[in-house]
Short mmCIF file of N, CA, C and O in Angstrom, two decimals:
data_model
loop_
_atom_site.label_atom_id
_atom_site.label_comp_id
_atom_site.label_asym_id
_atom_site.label_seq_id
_atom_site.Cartn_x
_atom_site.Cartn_y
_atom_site.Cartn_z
N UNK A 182 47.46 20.63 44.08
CA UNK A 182 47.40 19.53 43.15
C UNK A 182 47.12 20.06 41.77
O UNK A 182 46.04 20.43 41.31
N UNK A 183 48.13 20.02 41.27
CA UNK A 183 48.25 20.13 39.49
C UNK A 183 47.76 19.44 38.68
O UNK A 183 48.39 18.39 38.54
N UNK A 184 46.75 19.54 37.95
CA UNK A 184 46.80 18.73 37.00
C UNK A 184 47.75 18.53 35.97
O UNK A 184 48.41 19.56 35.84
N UNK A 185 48.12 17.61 35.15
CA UNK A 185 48.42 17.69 33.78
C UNK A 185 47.99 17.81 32.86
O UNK A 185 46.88 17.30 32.68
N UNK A 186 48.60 18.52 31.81
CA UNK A 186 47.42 19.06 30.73
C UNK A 186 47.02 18.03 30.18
O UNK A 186 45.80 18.17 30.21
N UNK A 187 47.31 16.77 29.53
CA UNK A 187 47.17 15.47 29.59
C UNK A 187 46.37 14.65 30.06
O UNK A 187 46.03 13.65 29.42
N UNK A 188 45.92 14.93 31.33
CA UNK A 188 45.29 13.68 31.94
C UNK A 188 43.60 14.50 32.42
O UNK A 188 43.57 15.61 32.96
N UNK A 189 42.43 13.77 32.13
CA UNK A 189 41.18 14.42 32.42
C UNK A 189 40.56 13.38 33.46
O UNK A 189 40.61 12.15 33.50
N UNK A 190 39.93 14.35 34.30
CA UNK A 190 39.44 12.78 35.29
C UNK A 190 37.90 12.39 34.46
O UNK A 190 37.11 13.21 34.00
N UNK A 191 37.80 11.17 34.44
CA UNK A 191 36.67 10.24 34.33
C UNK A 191 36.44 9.65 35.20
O UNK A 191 37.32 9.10 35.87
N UNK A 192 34.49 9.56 35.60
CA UNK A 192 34.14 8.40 36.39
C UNK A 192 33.73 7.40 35.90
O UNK A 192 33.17 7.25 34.82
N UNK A 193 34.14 6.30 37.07
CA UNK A 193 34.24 5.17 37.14
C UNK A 193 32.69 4.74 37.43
O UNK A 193 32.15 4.76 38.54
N UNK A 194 31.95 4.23 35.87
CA UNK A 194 30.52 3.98 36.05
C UNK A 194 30.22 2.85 35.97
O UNK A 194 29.16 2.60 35.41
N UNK A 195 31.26 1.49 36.62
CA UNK A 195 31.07 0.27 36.56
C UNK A 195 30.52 0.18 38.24
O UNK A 195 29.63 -0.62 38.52
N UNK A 196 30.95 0.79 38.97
CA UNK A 196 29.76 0.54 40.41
C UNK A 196 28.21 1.42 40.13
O UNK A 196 27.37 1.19 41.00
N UNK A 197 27.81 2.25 39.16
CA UNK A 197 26.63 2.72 38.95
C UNK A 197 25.85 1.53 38.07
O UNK A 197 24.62 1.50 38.05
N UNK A 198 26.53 0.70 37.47
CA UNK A 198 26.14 -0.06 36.70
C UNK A 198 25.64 -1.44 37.58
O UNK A 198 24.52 -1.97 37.57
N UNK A 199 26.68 -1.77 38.22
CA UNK A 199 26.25 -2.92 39.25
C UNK A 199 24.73 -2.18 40.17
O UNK A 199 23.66 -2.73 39.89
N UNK A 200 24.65 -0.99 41.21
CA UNK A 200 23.39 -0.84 41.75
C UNK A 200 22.10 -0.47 40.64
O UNK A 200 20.92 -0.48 40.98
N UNK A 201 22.52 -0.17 39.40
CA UNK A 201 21.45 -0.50 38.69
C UNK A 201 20.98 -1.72 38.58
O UNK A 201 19.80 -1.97 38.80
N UNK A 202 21.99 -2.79 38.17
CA UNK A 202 21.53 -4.30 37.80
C UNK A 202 20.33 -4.59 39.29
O UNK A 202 19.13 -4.83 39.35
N UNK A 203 21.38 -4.41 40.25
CA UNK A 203 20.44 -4.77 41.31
C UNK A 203 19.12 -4.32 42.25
O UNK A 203 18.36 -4.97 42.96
N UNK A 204 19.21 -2.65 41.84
CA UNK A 204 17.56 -2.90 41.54
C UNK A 204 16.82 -3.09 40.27
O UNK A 204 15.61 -2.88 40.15
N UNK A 205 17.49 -3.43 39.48
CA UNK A 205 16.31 -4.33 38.38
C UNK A 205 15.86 -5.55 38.77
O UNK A 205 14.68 -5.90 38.70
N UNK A 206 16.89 -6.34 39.26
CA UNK A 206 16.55 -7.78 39.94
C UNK A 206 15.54 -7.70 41.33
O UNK A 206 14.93 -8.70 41.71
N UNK A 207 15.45 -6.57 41.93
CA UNK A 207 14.83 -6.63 43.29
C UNK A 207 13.15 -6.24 42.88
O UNK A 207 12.17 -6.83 43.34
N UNK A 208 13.15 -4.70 41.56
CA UNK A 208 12.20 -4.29 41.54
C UNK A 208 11.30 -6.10 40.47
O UNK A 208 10.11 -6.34 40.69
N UNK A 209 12.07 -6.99 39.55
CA UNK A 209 11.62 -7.50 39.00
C UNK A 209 11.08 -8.93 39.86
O UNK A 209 10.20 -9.65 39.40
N UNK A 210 11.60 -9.14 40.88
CA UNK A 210 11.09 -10.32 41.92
C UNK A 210 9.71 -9.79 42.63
O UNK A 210 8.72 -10.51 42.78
N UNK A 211 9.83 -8.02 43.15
CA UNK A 211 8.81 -7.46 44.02
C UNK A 211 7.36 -7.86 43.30
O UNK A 211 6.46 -8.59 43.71
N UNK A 212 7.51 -7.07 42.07
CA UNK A 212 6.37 -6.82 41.29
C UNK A 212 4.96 -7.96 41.09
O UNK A 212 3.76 -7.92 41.35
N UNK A 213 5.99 -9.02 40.40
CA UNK A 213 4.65 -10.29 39.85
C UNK A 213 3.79 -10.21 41.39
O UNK A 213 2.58 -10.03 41.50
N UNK A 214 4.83 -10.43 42.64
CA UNK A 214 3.79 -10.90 43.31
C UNK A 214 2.63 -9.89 43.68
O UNK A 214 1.52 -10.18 44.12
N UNK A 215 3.15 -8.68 43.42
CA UNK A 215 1.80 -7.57 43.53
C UNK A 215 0.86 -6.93 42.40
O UNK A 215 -0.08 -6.15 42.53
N UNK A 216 1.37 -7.49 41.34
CA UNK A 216 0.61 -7.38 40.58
C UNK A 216 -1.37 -8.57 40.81
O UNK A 216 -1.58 -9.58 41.48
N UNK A 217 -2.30 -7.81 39.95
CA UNK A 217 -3.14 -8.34 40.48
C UNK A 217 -4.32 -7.87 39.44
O UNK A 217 -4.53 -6.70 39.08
N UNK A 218 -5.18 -9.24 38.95
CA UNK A 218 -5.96 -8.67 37.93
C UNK A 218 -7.18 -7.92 38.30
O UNK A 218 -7.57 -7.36 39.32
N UNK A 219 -7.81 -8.16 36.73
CA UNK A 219 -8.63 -7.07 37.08
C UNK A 219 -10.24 -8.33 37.41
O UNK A 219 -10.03 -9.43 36.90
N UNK A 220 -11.10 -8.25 37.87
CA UNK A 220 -12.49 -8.98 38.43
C UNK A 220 -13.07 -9.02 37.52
O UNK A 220 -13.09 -7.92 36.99
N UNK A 221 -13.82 -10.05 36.77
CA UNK A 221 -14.48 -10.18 35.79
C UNK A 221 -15.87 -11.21 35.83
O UNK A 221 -16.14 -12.41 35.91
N UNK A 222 -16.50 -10.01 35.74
CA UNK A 222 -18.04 -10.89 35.97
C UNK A 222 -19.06 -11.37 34.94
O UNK A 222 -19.72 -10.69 34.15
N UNK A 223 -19.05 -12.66 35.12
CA UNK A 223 -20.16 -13.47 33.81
C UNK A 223 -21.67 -12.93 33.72
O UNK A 223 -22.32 -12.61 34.71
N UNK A 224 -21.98 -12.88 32.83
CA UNK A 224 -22.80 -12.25 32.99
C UNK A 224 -24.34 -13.53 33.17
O UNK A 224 -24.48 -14.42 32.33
N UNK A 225 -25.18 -13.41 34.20
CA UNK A 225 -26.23 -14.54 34.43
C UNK A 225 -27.46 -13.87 33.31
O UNK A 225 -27.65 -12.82 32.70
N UNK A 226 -28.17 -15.28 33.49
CA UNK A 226 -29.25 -15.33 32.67
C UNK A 226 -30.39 -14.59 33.24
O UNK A 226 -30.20 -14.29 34.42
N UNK A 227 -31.45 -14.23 32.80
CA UNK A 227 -32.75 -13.11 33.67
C UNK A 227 -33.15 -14.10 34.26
O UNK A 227 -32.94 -15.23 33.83
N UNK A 228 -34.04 -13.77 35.73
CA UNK A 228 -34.46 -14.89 36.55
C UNK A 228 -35.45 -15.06 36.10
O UNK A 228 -35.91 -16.20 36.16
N UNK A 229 -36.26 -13.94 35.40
CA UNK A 229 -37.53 -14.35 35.21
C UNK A 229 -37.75 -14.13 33.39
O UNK A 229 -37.89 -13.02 32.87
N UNK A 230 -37.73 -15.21 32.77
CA UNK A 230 -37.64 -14.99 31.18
C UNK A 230 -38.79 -15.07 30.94
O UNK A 230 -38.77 -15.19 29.71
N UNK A 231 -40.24 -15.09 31.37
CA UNK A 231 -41.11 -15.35 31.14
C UNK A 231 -41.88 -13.87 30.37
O UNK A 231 -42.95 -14.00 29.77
N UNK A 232 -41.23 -12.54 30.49
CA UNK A 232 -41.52 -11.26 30.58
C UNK A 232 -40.91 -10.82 28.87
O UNK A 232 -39.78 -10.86 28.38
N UNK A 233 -42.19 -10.42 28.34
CA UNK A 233 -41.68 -10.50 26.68
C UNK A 233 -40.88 -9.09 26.75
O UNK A 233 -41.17 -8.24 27.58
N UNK A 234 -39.97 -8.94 25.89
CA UNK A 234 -38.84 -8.11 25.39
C UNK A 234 -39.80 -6.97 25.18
O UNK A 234 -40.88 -6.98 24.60
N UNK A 235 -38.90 -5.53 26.02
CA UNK A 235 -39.65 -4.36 25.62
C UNK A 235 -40.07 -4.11 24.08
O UNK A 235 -39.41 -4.75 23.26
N UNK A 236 -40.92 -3.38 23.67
CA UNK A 236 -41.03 -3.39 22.07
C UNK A 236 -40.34 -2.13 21.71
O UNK A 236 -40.39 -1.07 22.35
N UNK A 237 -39.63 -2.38 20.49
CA UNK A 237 -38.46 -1.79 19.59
C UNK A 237 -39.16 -0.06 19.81
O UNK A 237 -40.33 0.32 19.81
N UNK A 238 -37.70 0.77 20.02
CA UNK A 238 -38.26 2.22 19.72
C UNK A 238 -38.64 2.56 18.72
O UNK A 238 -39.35 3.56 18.69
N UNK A 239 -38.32 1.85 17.53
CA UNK A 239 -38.34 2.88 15.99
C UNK A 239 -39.81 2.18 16.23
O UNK A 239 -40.29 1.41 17.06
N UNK A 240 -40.37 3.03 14.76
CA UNK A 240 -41.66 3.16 14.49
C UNK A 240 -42.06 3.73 12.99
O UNK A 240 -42.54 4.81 12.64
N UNK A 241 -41.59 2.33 12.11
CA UNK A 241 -41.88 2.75 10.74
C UNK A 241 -43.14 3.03 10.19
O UNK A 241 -43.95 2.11 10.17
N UNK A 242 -43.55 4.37 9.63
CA UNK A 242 -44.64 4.44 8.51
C UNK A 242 -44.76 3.86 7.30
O UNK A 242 -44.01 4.42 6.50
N UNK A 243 -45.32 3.06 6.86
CA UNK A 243 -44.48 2.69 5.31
C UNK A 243 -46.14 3.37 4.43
O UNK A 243 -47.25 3.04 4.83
N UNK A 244 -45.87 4.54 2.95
CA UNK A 244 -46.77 4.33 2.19
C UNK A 244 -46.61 3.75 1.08
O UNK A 244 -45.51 3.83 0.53
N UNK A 245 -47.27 3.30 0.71
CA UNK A 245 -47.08 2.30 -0.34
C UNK A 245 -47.63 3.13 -1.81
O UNK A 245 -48.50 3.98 -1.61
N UNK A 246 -47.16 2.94 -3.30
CA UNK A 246 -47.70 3.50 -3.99
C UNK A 246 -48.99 3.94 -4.09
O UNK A 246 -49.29 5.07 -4.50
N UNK A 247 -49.88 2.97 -3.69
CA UNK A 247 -51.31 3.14 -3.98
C UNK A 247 -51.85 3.87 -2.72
O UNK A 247 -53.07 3.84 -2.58
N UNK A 248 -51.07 4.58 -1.72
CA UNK A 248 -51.40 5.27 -0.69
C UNK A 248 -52.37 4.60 0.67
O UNK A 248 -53.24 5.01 1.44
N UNK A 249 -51.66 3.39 0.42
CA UNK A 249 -51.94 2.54 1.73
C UNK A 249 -51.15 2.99 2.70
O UNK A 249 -50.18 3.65 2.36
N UNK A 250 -51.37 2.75 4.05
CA UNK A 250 -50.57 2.71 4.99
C UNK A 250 -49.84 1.53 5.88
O UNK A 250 -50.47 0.48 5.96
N UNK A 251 -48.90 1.59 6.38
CA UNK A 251 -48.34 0.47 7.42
C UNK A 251 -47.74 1.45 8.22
O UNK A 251 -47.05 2.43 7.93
N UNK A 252 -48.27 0.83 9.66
CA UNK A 252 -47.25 0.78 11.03
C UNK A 252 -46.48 -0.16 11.33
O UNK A 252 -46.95 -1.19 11.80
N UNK A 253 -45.31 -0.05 11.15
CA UNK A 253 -44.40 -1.83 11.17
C UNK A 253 -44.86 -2.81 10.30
O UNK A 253 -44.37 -3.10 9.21
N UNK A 254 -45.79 -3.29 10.82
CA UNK A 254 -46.58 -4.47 10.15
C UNK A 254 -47.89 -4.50 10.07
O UNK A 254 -48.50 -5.36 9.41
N UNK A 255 -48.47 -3.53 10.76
CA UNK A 255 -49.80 -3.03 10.62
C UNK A 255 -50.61 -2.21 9.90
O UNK A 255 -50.68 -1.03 10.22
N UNK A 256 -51.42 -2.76 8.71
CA UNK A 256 -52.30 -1.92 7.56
C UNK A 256 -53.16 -0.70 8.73
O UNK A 256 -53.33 -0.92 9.93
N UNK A 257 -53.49 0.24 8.18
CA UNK A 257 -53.77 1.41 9.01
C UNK A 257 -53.89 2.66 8.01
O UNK A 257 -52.99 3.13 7.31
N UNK A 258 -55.26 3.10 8.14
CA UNK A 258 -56.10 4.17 7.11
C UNK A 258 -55.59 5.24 7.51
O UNK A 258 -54.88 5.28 8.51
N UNK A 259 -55.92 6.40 6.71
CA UNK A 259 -55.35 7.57 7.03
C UNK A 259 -56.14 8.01 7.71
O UNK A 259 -55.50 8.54 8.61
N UNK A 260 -57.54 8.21 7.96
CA UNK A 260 -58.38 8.35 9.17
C UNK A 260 -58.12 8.10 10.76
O UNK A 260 -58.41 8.79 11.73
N UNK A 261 -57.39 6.74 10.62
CA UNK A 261 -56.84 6.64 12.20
C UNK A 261 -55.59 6.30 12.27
O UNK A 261 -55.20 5.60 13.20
N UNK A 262 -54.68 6.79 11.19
CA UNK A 262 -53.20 7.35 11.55
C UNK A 262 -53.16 7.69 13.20
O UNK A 262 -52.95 6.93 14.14
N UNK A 263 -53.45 9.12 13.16
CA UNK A 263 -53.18 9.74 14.46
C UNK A 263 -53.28 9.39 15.75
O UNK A 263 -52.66 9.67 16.77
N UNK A 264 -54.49 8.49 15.39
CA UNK A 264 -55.38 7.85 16.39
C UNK A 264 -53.93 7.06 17.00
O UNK A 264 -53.16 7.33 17.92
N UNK A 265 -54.01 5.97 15.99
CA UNK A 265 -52.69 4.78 16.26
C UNK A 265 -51.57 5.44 16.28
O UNK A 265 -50.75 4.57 16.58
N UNK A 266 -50.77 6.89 16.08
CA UNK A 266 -49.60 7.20 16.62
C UNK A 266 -49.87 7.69 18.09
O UNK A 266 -48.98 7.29 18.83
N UNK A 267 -50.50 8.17 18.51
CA UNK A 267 -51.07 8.36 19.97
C UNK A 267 -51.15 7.10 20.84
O UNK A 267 -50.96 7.07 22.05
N UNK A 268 -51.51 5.95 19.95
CA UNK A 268 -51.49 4.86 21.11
C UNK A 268 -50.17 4.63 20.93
O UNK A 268 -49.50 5.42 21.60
N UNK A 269 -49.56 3.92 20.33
CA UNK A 269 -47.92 3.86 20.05
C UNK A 269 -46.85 4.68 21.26
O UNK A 269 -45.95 4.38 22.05
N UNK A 270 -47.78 6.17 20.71
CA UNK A 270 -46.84 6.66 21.17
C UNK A 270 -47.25 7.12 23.08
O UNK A 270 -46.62 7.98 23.70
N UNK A 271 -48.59 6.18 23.75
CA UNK A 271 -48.58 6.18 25.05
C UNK A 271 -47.62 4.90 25.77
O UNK A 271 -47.23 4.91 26.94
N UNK A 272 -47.29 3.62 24.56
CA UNK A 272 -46.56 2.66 25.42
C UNK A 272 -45.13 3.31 24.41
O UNK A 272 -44.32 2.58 24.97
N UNK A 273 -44.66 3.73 23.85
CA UNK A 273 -43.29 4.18 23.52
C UNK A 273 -42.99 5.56 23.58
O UNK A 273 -42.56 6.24 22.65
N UNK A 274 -43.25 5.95 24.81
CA UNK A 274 -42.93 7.75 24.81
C UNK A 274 -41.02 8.12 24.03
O UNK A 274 -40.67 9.27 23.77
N UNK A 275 -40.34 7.25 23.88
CA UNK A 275 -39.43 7.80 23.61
C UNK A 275 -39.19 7.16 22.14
O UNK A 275 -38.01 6.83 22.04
N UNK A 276 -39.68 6.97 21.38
CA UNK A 276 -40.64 6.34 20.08
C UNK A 276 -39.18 7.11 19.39
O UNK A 276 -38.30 7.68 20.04
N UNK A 277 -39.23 6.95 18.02
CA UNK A 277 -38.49 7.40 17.09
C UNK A 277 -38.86 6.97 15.25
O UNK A 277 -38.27 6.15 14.55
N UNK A 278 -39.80 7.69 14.96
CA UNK A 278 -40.33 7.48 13.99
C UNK A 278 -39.68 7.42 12.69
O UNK A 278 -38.84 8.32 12.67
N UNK A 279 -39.70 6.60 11.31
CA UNK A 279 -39.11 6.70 10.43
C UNK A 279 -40.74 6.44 9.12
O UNK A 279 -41.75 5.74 9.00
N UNK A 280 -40.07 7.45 8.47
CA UNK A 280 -40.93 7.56 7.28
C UNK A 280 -40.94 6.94 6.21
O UNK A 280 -40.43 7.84 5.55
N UNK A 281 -41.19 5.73 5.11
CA UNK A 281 -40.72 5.09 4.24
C UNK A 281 -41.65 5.31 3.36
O UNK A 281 -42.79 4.91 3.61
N UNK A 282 -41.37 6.05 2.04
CA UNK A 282 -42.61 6.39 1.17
C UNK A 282 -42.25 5.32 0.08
O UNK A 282 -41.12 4.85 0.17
N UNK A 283 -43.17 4.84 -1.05
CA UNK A 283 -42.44 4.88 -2.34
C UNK A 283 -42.36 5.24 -3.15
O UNK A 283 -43.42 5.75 -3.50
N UNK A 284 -41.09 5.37 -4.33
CA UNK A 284 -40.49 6.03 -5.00
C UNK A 284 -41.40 7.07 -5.63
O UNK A 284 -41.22 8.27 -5.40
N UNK A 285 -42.79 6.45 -6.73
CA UNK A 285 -43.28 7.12 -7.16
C UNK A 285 -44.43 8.10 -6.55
O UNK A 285 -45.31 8.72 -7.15
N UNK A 286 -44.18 8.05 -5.23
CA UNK A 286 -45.38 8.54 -4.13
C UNK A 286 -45.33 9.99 -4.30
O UNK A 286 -44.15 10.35 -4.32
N UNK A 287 -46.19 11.02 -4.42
CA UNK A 287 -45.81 12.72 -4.07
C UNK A 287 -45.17 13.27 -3.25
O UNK A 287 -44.06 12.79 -3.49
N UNK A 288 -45.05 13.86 -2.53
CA UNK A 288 -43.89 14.11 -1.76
C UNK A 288 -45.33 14.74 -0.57
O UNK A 288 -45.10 14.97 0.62
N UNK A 289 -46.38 14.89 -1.04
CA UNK A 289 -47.82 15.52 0.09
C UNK A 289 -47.86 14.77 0.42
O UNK A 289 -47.49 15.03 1.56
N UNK A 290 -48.15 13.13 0.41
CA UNK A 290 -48.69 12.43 1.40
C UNK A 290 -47.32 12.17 2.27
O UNK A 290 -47.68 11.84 3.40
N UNK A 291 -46.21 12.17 2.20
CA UNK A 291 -45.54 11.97 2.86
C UNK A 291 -45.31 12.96 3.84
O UNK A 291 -44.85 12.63 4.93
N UNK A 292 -45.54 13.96 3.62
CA UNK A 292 -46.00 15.76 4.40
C UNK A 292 -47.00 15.30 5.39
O UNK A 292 -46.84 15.40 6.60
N UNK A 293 -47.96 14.83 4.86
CA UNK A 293 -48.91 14.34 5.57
C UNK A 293 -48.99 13.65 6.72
O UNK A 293 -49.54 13.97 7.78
N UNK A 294 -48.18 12.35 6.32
CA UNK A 294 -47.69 11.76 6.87
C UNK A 294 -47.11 12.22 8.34
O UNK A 294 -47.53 11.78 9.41
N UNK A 295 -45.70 13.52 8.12
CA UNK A 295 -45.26 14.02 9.05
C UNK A 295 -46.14 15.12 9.96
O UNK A 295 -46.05 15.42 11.15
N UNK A 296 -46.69 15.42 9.29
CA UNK A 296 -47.98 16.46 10.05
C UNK A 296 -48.59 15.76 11.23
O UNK A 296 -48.67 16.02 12.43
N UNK A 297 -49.10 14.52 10.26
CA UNK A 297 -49.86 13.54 12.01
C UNK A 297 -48.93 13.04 12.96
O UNK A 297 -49.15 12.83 14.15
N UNK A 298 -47.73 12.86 12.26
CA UNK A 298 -46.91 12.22 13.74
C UNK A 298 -46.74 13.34 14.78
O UNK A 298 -46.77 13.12 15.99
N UNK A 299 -46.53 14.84 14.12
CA UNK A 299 -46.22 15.77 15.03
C UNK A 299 -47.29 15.91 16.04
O UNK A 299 -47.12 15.91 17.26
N UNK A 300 -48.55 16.05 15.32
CA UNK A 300 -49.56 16.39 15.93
C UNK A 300 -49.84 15.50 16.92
O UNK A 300 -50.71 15.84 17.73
N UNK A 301 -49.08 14.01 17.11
CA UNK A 301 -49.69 12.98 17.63
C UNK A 301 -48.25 13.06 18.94
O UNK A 301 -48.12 12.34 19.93
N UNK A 302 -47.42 14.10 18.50
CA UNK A 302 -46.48 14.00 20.14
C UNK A 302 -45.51 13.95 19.71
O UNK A 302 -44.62 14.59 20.26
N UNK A 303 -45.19 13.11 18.42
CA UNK A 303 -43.59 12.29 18.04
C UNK A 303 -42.95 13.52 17.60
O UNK A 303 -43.34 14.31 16.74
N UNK A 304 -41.68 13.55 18.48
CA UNK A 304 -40.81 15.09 18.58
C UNK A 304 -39.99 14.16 17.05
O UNK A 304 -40.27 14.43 15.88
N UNK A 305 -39.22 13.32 17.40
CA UNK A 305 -38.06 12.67 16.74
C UNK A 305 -38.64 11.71 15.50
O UNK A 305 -39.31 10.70 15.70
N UNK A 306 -38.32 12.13 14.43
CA UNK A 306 -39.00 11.68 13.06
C UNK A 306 -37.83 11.76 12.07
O UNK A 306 -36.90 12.57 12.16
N UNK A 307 -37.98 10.84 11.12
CA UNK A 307 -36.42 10.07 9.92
C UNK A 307 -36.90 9.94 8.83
O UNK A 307 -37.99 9.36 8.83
N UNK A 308 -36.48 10.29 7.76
CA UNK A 308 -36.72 10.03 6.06
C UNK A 308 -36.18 8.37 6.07
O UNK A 308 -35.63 8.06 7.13
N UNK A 309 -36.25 7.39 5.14
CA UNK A 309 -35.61 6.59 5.07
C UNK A 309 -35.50 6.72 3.68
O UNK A 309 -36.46 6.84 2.92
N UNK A 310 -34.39 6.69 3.36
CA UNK A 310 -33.91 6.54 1.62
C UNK A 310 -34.62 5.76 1.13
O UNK A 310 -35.15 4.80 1.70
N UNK A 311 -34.74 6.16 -0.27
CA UNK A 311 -35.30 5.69 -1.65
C UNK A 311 -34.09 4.25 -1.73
O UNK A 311 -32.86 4.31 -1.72
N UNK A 312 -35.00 3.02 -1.79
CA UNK A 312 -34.24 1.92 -2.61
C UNK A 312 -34.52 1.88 -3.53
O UNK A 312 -35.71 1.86 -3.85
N UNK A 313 -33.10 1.84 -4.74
CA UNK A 313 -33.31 1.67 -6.09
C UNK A 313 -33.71 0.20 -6.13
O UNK A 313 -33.98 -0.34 -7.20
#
């Protein structure tokens, strides 16, 4: 069997085309019904709300120009600083201290400052920026 120089064989890709169509139609009927979401759970309320909210890790120093002290919200001498980072830091062992001086404060009492927290346990200690 000769070819002619003329004539090249081509296939005939109109039956590849039809068993494509038809598994698109078979794989597209299979699917929805096996598809399947995902479980999503509401989240409930605590049974027992009566139990006050652990207290916050941080643990601001604030000095104030006139070299007062605050713990959060608590006035506190430099005499029993240490004292009160030791208690602090027996119900917040994983505590995280931040330092807040102001502007015109020396930069020693704020030294100071960090000296007693160390001494008092607190590994993890924070500058807090100067607000203009």
């Amino acid at each position: 069997m000769a070819m002619t120089p003329g004539k090249q064989a081509e296939i005939n890709v109109t039956p590849l085309i039809d068993v494509l169509l038809v598994l698109l139609i078979i794989f597209m009927v299979i699917l929805p019904q096996k598809s399947t979401g995902l479980d999503a759970s509401v989240p409930q309320p605590p049974a027992d709300s009566s139990q006050p909210p652990p207290p916050p890790r941080e643990i601001v120093v604030s000095v104030h120009a006139d070299r007062s002290l605050d713990i959060n919200t608590e006035s506190v001498t430099w005499n029993n600083l240490s004292d009160r980072l030791k208690q602090i830091l027996a119900r917040r062992p994983d505590g995280l201290l931040y330092v807040a001086a102001a502007p015109t404060l020396d930069f020693e009492d704020v030294a100071r400052v960090l000296d007693e927290a160390r001494g008092a346990g607190i590994n993890q200690i924070g500058l807090m920026p100067r607000v203009k």
